[in-house]
Coordinates of C-alpha atoms and ligand atoms in Angstrom, one line a residue:
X1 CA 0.0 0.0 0.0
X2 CA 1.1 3.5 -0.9
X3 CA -0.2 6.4 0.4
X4 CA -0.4 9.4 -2.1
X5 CA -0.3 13.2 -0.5
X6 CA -0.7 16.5 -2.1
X7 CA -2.4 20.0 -1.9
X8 CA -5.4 19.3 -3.2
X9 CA -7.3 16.5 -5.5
X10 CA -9.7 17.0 -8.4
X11 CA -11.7 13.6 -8.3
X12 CA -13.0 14.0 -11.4
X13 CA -16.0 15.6 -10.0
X14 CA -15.1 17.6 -7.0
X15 CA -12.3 19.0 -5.4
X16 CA -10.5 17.7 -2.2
X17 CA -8.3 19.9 0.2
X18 CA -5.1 17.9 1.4
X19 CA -5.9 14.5 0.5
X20 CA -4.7 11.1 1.2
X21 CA -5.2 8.5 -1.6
X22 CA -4.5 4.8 -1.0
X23 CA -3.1 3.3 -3.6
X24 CA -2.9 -1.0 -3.2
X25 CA -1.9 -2.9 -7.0
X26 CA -3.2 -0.8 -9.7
X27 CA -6.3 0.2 -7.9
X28 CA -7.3 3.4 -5.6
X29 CA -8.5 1.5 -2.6
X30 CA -9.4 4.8 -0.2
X31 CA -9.5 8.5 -0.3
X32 CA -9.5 10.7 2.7
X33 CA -8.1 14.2 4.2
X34 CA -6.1 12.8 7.2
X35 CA -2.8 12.4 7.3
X36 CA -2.0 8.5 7.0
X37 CA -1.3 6.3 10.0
X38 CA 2.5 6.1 10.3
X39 CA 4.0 2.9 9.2
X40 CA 2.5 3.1 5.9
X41 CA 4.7 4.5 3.0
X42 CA 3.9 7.9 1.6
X43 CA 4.3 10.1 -1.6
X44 CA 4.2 13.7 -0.7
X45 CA 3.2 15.4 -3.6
X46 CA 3.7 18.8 -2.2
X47 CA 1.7 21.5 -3.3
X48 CA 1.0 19.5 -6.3
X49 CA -2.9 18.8 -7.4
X50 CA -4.1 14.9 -7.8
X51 CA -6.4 14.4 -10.6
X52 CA -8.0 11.1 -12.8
X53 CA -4.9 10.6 -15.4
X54 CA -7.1 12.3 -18.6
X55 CA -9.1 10.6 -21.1
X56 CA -9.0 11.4 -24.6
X57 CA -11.8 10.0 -26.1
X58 CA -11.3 10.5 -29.9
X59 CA -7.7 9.9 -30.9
X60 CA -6.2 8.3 -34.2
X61 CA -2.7 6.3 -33.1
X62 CA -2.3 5.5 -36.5
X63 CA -2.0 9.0 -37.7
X64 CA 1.5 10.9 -36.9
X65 CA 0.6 14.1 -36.5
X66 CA 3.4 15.0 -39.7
X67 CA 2.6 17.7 -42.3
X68 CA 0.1 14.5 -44.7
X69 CA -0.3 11.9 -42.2
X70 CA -2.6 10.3 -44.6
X71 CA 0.0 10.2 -47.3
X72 CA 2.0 8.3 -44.9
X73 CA -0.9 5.7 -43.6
X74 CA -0.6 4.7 -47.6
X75 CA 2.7 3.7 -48.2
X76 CA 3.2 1.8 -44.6
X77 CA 2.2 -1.5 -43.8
X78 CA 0.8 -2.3 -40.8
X79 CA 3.5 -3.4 -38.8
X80 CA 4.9 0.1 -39.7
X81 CA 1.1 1.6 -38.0
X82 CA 1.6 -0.3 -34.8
X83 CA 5.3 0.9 -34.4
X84 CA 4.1 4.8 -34.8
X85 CA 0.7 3.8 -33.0
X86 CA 3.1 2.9 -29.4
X87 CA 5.1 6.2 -29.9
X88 CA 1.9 8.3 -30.3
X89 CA 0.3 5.5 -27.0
X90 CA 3.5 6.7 -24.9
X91 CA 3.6 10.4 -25.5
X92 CA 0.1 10.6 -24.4
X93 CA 0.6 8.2 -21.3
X94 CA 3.8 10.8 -20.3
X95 CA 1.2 14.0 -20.4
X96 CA -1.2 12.0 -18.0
X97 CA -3.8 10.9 -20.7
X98 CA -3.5 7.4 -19.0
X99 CA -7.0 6.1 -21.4
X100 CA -7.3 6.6 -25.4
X101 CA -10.2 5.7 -27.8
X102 CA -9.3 5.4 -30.7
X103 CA -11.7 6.4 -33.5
X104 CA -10.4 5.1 -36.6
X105 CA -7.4 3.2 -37.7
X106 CA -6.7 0.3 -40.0
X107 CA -6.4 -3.5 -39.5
X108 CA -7.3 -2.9 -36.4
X109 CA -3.7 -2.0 -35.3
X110 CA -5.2 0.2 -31.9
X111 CA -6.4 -3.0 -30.9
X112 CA -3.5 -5.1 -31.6
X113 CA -1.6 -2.5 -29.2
X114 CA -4.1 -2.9 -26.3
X115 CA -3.1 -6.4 -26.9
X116 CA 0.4 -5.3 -26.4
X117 CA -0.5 -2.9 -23.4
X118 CA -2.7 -5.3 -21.4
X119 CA 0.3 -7.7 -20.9
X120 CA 1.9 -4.5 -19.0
X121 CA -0.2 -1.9 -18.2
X122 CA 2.2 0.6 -17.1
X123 CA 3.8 1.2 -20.5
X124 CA 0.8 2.4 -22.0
X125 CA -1.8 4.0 -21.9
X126 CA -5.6 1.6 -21.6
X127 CA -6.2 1.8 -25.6
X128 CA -10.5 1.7 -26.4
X129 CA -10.5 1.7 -30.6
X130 CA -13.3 1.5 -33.0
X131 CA -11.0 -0.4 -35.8
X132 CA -11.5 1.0 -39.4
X133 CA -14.4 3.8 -39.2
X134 CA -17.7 2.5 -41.5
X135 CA -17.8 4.6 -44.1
X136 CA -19.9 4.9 -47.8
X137 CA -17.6 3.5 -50.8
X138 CA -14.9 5.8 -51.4
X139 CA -16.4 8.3 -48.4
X140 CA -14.2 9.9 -45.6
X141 CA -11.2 7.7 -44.4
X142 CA -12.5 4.8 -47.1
X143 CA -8.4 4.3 -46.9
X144 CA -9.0 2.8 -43.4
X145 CA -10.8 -0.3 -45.4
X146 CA -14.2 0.3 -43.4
X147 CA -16.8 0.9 -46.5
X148 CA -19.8 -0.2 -46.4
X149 CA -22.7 -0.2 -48.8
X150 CA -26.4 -0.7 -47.7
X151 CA -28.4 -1.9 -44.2
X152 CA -27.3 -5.6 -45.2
X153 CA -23.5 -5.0 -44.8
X154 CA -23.7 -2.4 -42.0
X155 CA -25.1 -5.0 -40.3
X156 CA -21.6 -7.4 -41.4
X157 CA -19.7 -5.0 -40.4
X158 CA -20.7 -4.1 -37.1
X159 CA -20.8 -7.7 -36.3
X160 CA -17.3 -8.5 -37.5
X161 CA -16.3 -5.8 -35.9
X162 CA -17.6 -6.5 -33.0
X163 CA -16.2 -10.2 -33.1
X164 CA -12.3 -8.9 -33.3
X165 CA -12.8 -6.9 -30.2
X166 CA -13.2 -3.2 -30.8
X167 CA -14.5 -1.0 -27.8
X168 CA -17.0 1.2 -30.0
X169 CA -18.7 1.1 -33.7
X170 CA -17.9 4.6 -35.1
X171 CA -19.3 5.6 -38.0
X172 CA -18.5 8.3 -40.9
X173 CA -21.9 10.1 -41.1
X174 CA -20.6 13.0 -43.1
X175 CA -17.2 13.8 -44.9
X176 CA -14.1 15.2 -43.7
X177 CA -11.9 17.1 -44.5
X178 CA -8.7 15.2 -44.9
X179 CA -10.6 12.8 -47.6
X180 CA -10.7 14.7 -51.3
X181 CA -13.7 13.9 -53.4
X182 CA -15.5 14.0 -49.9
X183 CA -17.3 16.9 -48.0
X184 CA -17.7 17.6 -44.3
X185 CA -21.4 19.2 -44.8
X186 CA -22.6 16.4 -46.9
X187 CA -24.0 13.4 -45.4
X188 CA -22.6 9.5 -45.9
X189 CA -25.5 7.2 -44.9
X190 CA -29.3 8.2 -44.9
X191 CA -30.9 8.5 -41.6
X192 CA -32.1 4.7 -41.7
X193 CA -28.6 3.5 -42.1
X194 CA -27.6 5.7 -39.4
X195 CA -30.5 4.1 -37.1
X196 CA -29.5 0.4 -37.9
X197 CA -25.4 1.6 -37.6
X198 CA -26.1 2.6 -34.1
X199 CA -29.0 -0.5 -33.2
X200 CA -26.8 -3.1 -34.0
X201 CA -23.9 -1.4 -32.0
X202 CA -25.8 -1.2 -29.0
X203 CA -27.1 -4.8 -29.8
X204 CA -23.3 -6.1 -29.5
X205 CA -23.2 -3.8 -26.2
X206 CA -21.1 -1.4 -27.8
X207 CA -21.2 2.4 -27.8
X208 CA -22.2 4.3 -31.1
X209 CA -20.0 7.0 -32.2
X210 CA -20.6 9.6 -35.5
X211 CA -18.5 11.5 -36.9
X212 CA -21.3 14.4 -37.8
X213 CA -20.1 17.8 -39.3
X214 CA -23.3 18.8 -40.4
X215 CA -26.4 20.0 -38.7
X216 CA -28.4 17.2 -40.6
X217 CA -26.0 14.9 -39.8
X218 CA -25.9 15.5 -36.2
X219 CA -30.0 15.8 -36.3
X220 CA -29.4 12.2 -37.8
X221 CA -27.4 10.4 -35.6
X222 CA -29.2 11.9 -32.1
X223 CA -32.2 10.3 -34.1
X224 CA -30.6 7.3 -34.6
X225 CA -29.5 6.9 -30.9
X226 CA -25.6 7.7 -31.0
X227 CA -24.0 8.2 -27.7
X228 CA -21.4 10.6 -28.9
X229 CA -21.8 13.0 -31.6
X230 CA -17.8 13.6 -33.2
X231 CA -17.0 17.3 -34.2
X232 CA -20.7 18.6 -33.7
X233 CA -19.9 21.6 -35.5
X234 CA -22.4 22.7 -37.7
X235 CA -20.4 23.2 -40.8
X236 CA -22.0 24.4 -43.8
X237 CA -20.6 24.7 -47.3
X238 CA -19.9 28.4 -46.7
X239 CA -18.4 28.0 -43.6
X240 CA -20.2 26.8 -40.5
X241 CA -23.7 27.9 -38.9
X242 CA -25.7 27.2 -35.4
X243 CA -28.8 25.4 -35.7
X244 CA -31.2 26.2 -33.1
X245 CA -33.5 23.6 -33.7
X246 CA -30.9 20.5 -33.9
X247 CA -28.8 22.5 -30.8
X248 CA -32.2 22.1 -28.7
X249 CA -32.6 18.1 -30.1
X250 CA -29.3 17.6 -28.9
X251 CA -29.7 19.3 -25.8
X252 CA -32.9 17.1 -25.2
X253 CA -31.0 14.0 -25.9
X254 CA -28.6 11.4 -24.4
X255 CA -26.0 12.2 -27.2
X256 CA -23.0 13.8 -25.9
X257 CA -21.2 16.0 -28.4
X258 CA -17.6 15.4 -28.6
X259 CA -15.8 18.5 -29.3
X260 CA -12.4 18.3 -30.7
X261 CA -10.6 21.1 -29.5
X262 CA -6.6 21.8 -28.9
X263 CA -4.0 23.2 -31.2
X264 CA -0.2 23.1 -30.0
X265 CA 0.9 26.4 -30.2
X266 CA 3.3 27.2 -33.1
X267 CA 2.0 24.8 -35.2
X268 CA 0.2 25.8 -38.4
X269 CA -3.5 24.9 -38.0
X270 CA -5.9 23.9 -40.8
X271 CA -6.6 26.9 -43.4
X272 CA -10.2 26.5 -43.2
X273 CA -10.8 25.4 -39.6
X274 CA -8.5 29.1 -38.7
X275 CA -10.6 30.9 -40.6
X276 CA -14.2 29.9 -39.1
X277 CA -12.2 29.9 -35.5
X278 CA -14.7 32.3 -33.8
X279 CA -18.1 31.0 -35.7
X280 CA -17.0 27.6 -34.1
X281 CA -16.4 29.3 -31.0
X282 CA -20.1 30.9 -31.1
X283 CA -21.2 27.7 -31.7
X284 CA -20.1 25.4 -29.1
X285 CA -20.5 28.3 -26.6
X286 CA -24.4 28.1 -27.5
X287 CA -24.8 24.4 -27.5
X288 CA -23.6 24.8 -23.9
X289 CA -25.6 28.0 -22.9
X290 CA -28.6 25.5 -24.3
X291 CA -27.7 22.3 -21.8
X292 CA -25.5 19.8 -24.8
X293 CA -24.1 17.5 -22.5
X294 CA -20.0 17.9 -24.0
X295 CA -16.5 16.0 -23.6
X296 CA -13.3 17.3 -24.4
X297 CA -11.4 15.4 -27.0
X298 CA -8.7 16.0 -29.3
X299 CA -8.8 14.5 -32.5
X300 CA -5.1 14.1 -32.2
X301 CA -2.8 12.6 -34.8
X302 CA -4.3 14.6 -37.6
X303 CA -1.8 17.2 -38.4
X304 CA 1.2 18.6 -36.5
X305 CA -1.1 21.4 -34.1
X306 CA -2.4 18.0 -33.0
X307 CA 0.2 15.8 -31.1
X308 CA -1.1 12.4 -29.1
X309 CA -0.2 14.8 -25.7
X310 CA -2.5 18.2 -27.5
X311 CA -5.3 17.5 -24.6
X312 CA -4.3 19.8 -22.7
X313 CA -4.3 22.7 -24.7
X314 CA -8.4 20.9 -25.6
X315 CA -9.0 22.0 -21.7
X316 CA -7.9 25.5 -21.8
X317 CA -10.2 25.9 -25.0
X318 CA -13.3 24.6 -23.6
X319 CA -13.1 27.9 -21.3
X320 CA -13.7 30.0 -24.6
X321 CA -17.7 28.5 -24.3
X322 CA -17.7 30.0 -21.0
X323 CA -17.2 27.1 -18.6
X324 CA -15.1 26.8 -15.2
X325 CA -12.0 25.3 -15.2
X326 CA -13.8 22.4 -12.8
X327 CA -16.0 21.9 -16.1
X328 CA -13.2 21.2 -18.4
X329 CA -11.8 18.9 -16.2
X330 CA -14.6 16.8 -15.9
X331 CA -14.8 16.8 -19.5
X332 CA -11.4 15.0 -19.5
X333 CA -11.7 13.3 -16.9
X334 CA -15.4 11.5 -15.1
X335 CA -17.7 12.8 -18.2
X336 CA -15.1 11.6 -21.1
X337 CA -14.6 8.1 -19.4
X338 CA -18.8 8.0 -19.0
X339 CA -18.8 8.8 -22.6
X340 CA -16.7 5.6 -23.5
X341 CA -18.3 3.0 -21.1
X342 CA -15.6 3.2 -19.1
X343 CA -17.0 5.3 -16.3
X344 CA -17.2 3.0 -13.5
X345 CA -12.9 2.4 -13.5
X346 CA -12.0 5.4 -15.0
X347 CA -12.1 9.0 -15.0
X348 CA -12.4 9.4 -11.2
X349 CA -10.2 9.1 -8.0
X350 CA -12.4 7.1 -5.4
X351 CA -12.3 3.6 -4.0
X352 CA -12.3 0.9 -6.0
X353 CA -11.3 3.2 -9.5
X354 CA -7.8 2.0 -11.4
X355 CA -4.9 4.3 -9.9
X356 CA -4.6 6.0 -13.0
X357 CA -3.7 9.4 -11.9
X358 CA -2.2 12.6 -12.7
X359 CA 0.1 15.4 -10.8
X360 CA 0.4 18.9 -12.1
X361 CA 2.2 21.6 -10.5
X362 CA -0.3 24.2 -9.2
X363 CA -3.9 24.2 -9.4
X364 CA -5.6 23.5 -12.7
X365 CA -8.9 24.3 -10.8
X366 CA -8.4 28.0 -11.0
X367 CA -5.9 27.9 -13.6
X368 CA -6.7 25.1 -16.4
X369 CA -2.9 25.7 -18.0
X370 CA -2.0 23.8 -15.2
X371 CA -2.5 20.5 -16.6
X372 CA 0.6 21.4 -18.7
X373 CA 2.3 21.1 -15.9
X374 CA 2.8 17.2 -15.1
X375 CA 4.8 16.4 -11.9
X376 CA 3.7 12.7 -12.1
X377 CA 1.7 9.9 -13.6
X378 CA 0.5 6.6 -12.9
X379 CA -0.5 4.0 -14.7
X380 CA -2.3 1.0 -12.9
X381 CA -0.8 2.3 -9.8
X382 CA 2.8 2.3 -10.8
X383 CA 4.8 5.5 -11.3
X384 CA 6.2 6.1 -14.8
X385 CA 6.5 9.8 -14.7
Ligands
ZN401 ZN1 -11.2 11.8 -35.9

């Protein structure tokens, strides 16, 4: 047994004044704010703040975050994936992102390195993935080998899917932008094939994820019963553009919009993402002022603003929509490992929660850049930072 002191702990939900957490194999067995009986070894942490290690529920370990990671996807093999899919793992386990979903790869290499991981927990982070995204023939990411045509091989799909393991169906209701001959405002599947996409996911006991730019696509997949909505950004051919109607379905749902936020500073960001900055901005800020339930998430591996450790930098921007820094950490920490079905191990610091947990110097509760700040990690209760 190890006991764990420091200032103050954010337990995912709440903050703790000078806390003691009990930390026995890789699991949090007690939290309280006494100091611990002597004879029992203790951490002291300082003026340091405990928190949940992060959860970054929509990453892509098979993309390297290089100037045309797709480019690169094409002219590897797989073995070649996995090897840049445990760099990307490891970066994010040494900024504290101790859980990563992975929402599209190919040959299901995420899952091959949770393989990996689950033989040794502490050199990785815990690794959800969807395997290759469904998508319409020659739609967004079709280079992942996930297209589908039709109810009938949905249907396959999801179930084969489901069969080698994966930890969520996510599907590719609209285009995207790093897929030419594709848009993100125009949809991929109809609504039916969005409804029997996210039936048959929840069927195999799986979480439904879409990947919905547009405001019909999003009004779509919260019809069709997805847990997460990806992006939820209203673009539109011109640009991008609130929908009140759609914001109030979502609001009135169980869909939780996934917002992928953070941009390493220095880095050039996307042309057309810069350019409709403060629209989005506008936008998420009203989906919150309307009651969306939202996560944090990154989106990380895309292009080089987005690193496998960019989550961070997804906090701080969450207080643009006018939330406390309390609320952005709950978005990466409780809410985003609810969002993946992972809620009852992760995401928290209380008994009986994996001692997956995260030291910054100061306190990210008043000041969110904080979390930028790591003074230690651990994975499964074993220090590796
Ligand atoms: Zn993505």
């Amino acid at each position: 047994m190890l006991a764990i002191r420091a200032a103050r702990l954010f337990d995912g939900l709440a903050i703790v004044s000078d806390p003691t957490v009990y930390v026995e194999g890789g699991t949090v067995v007690d939290v309280t704010s006494t100091p611990p009986p002597s004879g029992v070894p203790v951490l002291d942490l300082g003026a340091a703040t405990l928190l949940p290690g992060l959860v970054d529920a929509h990453t892509h370990l098979v993309f390297d975050s290089g100037p045309d990671p797709v480019s690169r996807l094409r002219t590897v093999d797989d073995e070649e994936l996995l090897r840049g899919a445990r760099v990307a793992a490891t970066r994010a386990l040494h900024a504290g992102i101790t859980t990563v979903r992975d929402l599209g790869d190919r040959g299901y290499v995420a899952r091959r390195l949770r393989a990996e991981l689950d033989a040794a927990p502490h050199t990785g982070p815990l690794v959800l993935s969807a395997g290759p995204p469904l998508t319409s023939p020659r739609g967004h990411c079709w280079w992942l080998g996930g297209e589908v045509s039709g109810a009938d091989e949905i249907r396959a799909a999801v179930a084969d899917h489901a069969a080698r393991g994966v930890d969520v169906i996510k599907v590719l209701a609209t285009g995207g932008e790093i897929t030419p001959g594709t848009k993100p405002y125009l949809p991929q599947f109809t609504p039916a094939e969005l409804a029997v996409a996210a039936e048959e996911a929840h069927r195999h006991g799986l979480p439904a994820a879409a990947h919905a730019h547009s405001a019909a696509a999003i009004a779509a997949a919260v019809d069709a019963g997805f847990d997460t909505i990806e992006h939820g950004s209203f673009l539109t051919e011109a640009g991008a553009a609130a929908d009140e109607a759609v914001i109030a379905q979502l609001a009135a749902s169980d869909s939780i919009v996934s917002a992928t936020l953070g941009y390493l500073p220095g880095q050039p960001v996307n042309p057309r993402t810069a350019a409709i900055s403060a629209t989005l901005t506008a936008i998420f800020t009203q989906q919150r002022r309307a009651g969306v339930r939202m996560i944090v998430t990154s989106d990380a591996g895309i292009d080089p603003s987005k690193p496998h450790d960019v989550l961070p930098y997804a906090a701080e921007m969450f207080l643009l929509f006018g939330d406390e820094p309390a609320a952005a950490l709950r978005a990466v920490t409780a809410d985003a490992a609810a969002a993946c079905g992972v809620g009852s191990a992760k995401g928290r610091v209380a008994a009986g929660y994996d001692a997956d947990l995260l030291a910054v110097a100061g306190d990210p509760t008043t000041d969110i850049t904080a979390l930028r700040t790591v003074e230690a990690v651990f994975r499964a209760g074993v220090r590796v930072v």
